[in-house]
Short mmCIF file of C-alpha atoms and ligand atoms in Angstrom, two decimals:
data_model
loop_
_atom_site.label_atom_id
_atom_site.label_comp_id
_atom_site.label_asym_id
_atom_site.label_seq_id
_atom_site.Cartn_x
_atom_site.Cartn_y
_atom_site.Cartn_z
CA UNK A 1 153.73 222.73 92.15
CA UNK A 2 152.38 225.27 93.56
CA UNK A 3 151.18 228.54 92.41
CA UNK A 4 149.65 231.40 94.33
CA UNK A 5 149.90 235.16 94.67
CA UNK A 6 152.54 236.85 96.45
CA UNK A 7 151.27 236.05 100.01
CA UNK A 8 149.60 233.45 99.40
CA UNK A 9 151.60 231.34 101.96
CA UNK A 10 153.29 229.39 99.09
CA UNK A 11 156.68 229.41 100.54
CA UNK A 12 155.48 228.25 103.52
CA UNK A 13 153.57 225.17 102.11
CA UNK A 14 156.18 224.51 100.06
CA UNK A 15 158.54 224.19 102.99
CA UNK A 16 155.67 221.72 104.63
CA UNK A 17 155.09 219.56 101.89
CA UNK A 18 159.02 219.05 101.28
CA UNK A 19 159.16 218.08 104.97
CA UNK A 20 155.93 215.86 104.70
CA UNK A 21 156.83 214.12 101.65
CA UNK A 22 160.87 214.41 102.13
CA UNK A 23 160.71 215.83 98.67
CA UNK A 24 163.22 218.58 97.94
CA UNK A 25 161.72 222.53 98.02
CA UNK A 26 162.89 223.55 94.61
CA UNK A 27 162.19 227.31 95.18
CA UNK A 28 163.26 229.97 92.21
CA UNK A 29 163.50 232.86 94.55
CA UNK A 30 165.49 231.36 97.28
CA UNK A 31 167.70 230.45 94.39
CA UNK A 32 168.37 234.20 92.94
CA UNK A 33 168.13 235.48 96.79
CA UNK A 34 171.18 233.10 97.20
CA UNK A 35 172.79 234.09 94.18
CA UNK A 36 172.39 237.97 94.95
CA UNK A 37 173.63 236.65 98.54
CA UNK A 38 176.85 234.86 97.37
CA UNK A 39 177.58 238.25 94.65
CA UNK A 40 177.53 235.23 91.56
CA UNK A 41 177.06 236.82 88.05
CA UNK A 42 173.56 235.70 88.19
CA UNK A 43 173.26 237.37 91.53
CA UNK A 44 174.42 240.98 89.84
CA UNK A 45 172.42 240.71 87.11
CA UNK A 46 169.16 239.47 88.70
CA UNK A 47 168.98 241.62 92.16
CA UNK A 48 168.12 244.76 90.84
CA UNK A 49 164.95 243.44 89.05
CA UNK A 50 164.46 241.86 91.87
CA UNK A 51 164.35 244.53 94.24
CA UNK A 52 161.59 246.33 91.92
CA UNK A 53 159.51 243.29 91.69
CA UNK A 54 160.28 242.65 88.12
CA UNK A 55 159.64 239.11 86.74
CA UNK A 56 163.52 237.94 84.87
CA UNK A 57 163.67 236.19 81.99
CA UNK A 58 162.32 233.48 80.86
CA UNK A 59 165.73 231.79 79.48
CA UNK A 60 167.49 232.36 82.49
CA UNK A 61 165.15 231.22 84.69
CA UNK A 62 164.38 228.05 82.36
CA UNK A 63 168.08 227.34 82.44
CA UNK A 64 168.81 227.51 86.25
CA UNK A 65 165.58 224.81 86.77
CA UNK A 66 166.55 222.91 84.24
CA UNK A 67 169.91 222.66 85.65
CA UNK A 68 168.40 221.73 89.43
CA UNK A 69 165.83 219.47 88.24
CA UNK A 70 168.64 217.08 86.67
CA UNK A 71 170.31 217.04 89.99
CA UNK A 72 170.22 213.73 91.74
CA UNK A 73 168.43 214.12 94.78
CA UNK A 74 165.91 215.88 92.78
CA UNK A 75 165.80 212.75 90.04
CA UNK A 76 165.63 210.09 93.38
CA UNK A 77 163.19 211.69 94.85
CA UNK A 78 161.04 213.88 93.24
CA UNK A 79 160.07 217.87 93.91
CA UNK A 80 158.27 220.30 95.29
CA UNK A 81 158.15 223.44 92.58
CA UNK A 82 157.78 227.11 94.11
CA UNK A 83 157.43 230.32 91.97
CA UNK A 84 158.07 228.76 88.80
CA UNK A 85 156.43 228.58 86.10
CA UNK A 86 155.12 232.33 86.56
CA UNK A 87 154.25 232.71 82.57
CA UNK A 88 152.42 230.36 80.27
CA UNK A 89 156.01 230.59 77.96
CA UNK A 90 158.00 229.22 81.33
CA UNK A 91 155.06 226.50 81.63
CA UNK A 92 155.61 225.44 77.96
CA UNK A 93 159.23 225.19 78.64
CA UNK A 94 159.09 223.51 81.88
CA UNK A 95 156.51 220.78 80.06
CA UNK A 96 159.65 220.04 77.42
CA UNK A 97 162.15 219.77 80.41
CA UNK A 98 160.49 217.30 82.31
CA UNK A 99 159.17 215.33 79.35
CA UNK A 100 158.21 212.07 78.80
CA UNK A 101 156.67 212.73 82.30
CA UNK A 102 154.87 215.44 83.75
CA UNK A 103 154.20 217.70 87.05
CA UNK A 104 152.04 215.30 88.95
CA UNK A 105 149.83 218.04 90.16
CA UNK A 106 149.56 221.83 90.31
CA UNK A 107 147.83 223.41 93.41
CA UNK A 108 146.87 226.64 93.67
CA UNK A 109 146.13 229.16 97.00
CA UNK A 110 143.26 230.91 96.69
CA UNK A 111 143.62 234.04 98.61
CA UNK A 112 141.92 237.71 98.06
CA UNK A 113 144.62 240.89 97.22
CA UNK A 114 143.18 242.50 100.40
CA UNK A 115 144.33 239.69 102.68
CA UNK A 116 147.66 239.22 101.39
CA UNK A 117 148.74 242.87 101.39
CA UNK A 118 148.37 242.63 105.10
CA UNK A 119 150.51 239.31 105.07
CA UNK A 120 152.99 240.83 103.57
CA UNK A 121 153.83 243.43 105.03
CA UNK A 122 153.82 241.47 108.36
CA UNK A 123 156.20 239.07 106.53
CA UNK A 124 160.09 238.37 107.36
CA UNK A 125 162.31 236.04 106.14
CA UNK A 126 165.82 234.57 106.98
CA UNK A 127 168.87 235.40 105.08
CA UNK A 128 170.71 232.10 104.76
CA UNK A 129 167.88 229.17 104.42
CA UNK A 130 164.63 231.27 103.49
CA UNK A 131 162.66 230.49 106.34
CA UNK A 132 159.23 232.10 106.42
CA UNK A 133 158.22 234.00 109.76
CA UNK A 134 156.18 236.85 110.46
CA UNK A 135 155.56 240.25 112.86
CA UNK A 136 152.76 238.08 114.60
CA UNK A 137 154.99 234.55 114.86
CA UNK A 138 158.43 235.90 114.84
CA UNK A 139 161.40 233.71 115.15
CA UNK A 140 161.69 232.14 119.32
CA UNK A 141 165.01 234.68 120.11
CA UNK A 142 165.84 238.15 118.42
CA UNK A 143 164.83 237.80 115.10
CA UNK A 144 167.56 234.95 114.84
CA UNK A 145 166.44 231.81 112.84
CA UNK A 146 164.96 229.22 114.32
CA UNK A 147 165.87 226.39 111.86
CA UNK A 148 169.20 228.02 110.95
CA UNK A 149 170.63 230.72 112.80
CA UNK A 150 170.67 233.05 110.26
CA UNK A 151 169.37 236.90 110.91
CA UNK A 152 165.58 237.63 109.95
CA UNK A 153 165.08 240.40 107.60
CA UNK A 154 162.17 241.59 105.32
CA UNK A 155 162.44 241.27 101.85
CA UNK A 156 163.99 244.07 100.11
CA UNK A 157 160.96 243.42 97.68
CA UNK A 158 158.32 243.78 100.37
CA UNK A 159 157.96 247.45 99.83
CA UNK A 160 154.95 248.60 99.58
CA UNK A 161 155.95 249.78 95.47
CA UNK A 162 157.62 246.50 94.53
CA UNK A 163 154.54 244.54 96.35
CA UNK A 164 152.13 246.24 94.01
CA UNK A 165 154.02 245.80 90.48
CA UNK A 166 154.00 242.13 91.66
CA UNK A 167 150.54 241.62 92.73
CA UNK A 168 150.07 243.23 88.76
CA UNK A 169 152.52 241.00 87.33
CA UNK A 170 150.75 238.44 88.99
CA UNK A 171 147.37 238.84 87.54
CA UNK A 172 148.84 239.30 83.93
CA UNK A 173 151.31 237.02 84.00
CA UNK A 174 150.51 234.37 86.09
CA UNK A 175 147.07 233.89 86.81
CA UNK A 176 146.58 232.85 82.64
CA UNK A 177 148.60 229.39 84.44
CA UNK A 178 145.57 228.36 86.81
CA UNK A 179 143.28 227.78 83.33
CA UNK A 180 146.16 226.46 81.21
CA UNK A 181 146.77 223.77 84.16
CA UNK A 182 142.71 223.48 84.51
CA UNK A 183 142.43 222.64 80.54
CA UNK A 184 145.37 220.16 81.10
CA UNK A 185 143.70 218.20 84.45
CA UNK A 186 146.29 218.96 86.46
CA UNK A 187 145.03 221.43 88.72
CA UNK A 188 143.25 221.90 92.16
CA UNK A 189 142.43 224.40 94.37
CA UNK A 190 142.02 225.38 97.85
CA UNK A 191 141.58 228.07 99.74
CA UNK A 192 144.58 229.82 101.37
CA UNK A 193 142.75 231.18 104.84
CA UNK A 194 143.08 230.02 108.54
CA UNK A 195 146.22 228.97 109.53
CA UNK A 196 149.43 227.91 108.20
CA UNK A 197 148.15 223.88 109.46
CA UNK A 198 144.95 224.16 107.92
CA UNK A 199 146.12 225.07 104.41
CA UNK A 200 148.79 222.58 105.19
CA UNK A 201 145.67 219.85 106.01
CA UNK A 202 143.59 220.71 102.77
CA UNK A 203 146.89 220.36 100.35
CA UNK A 204 147.96 217.25 101.25
CA UNK A 205 144.37 215.80 101.13
CA UNK A 206 143.92 216.92 97.23
CA UNK A 207 147.96 215.20 97.14
CA UNK A 208 146.52 212.18 98.62
CA UNK A 209 142.88 212.22 96.37
CA UNK A 210 145.66 212.11 93.57
CA UNK A 211 147.81 209.76 94.56
CA UNK A 212 144.75 207.40 95.24
CA UNK A 213 143.72 208.05 91.41
CA UNK A 214 147.14 207.23 90.38
CA UNK A 215 148.07 209.76 88.08
CA UNK A 216 152.20 208.72 88.17
CA UNK A 217 152.99 208.86 91.36
CA UNK A 218 154.93 206.50 93.07
P1 LIG B 301 159.56 235.36 95.09
O1 LIG B 301 160.88 234.77 96.24
O2 LIG B 301 158.50 233.59 94.29
O3 LIG B 301 158.66 235.94 95.39
O4 LIG B 301 160.84 235.30 93.79
C1 LIG B 301 160.84 236.42 94.54
C2 LIG B 301 161.57 237.27 92.73
O5 LIG B 301 162.40 236.59 92.15
C3 LIG B 301 160.63 237.84 92.19
O6 LIG B 301 159.81 239.11 91.77
C4 LIG B 301 161.17 237.96 90.65
O7 LIG B 301 161.79 238.97 90.30
C5 LIG B 301 162.11 236.84 90.71
N1 LIG B 301 161.53 235.30 90.12
C6 LIG B 301 161.71 234.22 91.10
N2 LIG B 301 160.64 233.62 90.27
C7 LIG B 301 160.78 233.81 89.07
C8 LIG B 301 160.04 233.56 87.89
N3 LIG B 301 159.42 231.67 87.46
N4 LIG B 301 160.12 233.48 86.64
C9 LIG B 301 160.62 235.43 86.71
N5 LIG B 301 161.24 236.03 87.93
C10 LIG B 301 160.70 235.36 88.62
#
């Protein structure tokens, strides 16, 4: 599971890790954005809160996550979890869902708020597959996704108002998870500065170190 404030590079790094280890990328944000786009009951319920940068209810999120973690690809290969848990209550529910096993490792991508504000203002995302781009690293052709051909746009919740609300909620609700997982000896931290390649290398290094210790990894 990967932790980090908005703009730390969590989404980008989770996609990279899922390719590197050939495991599904389970992103609650991507699942919810897909539901909004498809106009499902879940999407209709979630849209306004997401646009405002508010967190959705723990029950709704944890039911969605439990269902996804029960699917055959995840059961066969494992997963990279992105965007959940975001509260201690969600972390407790996740531990119950996964029991008798648990998360192998939680990686916190550390970054200063000043830096994430610049990144979020420049961030662009594919509406279809969720691939991340930025003004300085756009898709090759005319804001069309290099991966799937979808339209690449600015996220509705990357407005100044929603960003500050999301960062405030991160500090209040999600940051306590760092200590929560540290106390359970599940946490490693990596600096989120430098190029995406540099951050991926740091993450793979801590994963490999943990694997060598043989903490439940297959
Ligand atoms: P993300 O792409 O992870 O930043 O998620 C986008 C939005 O989806 C968040 O700002 C929340 O509104 C909602 N969301 C995603 N994951 C969660 C979660 N674990 N708990 C509550 N709300 C969530």
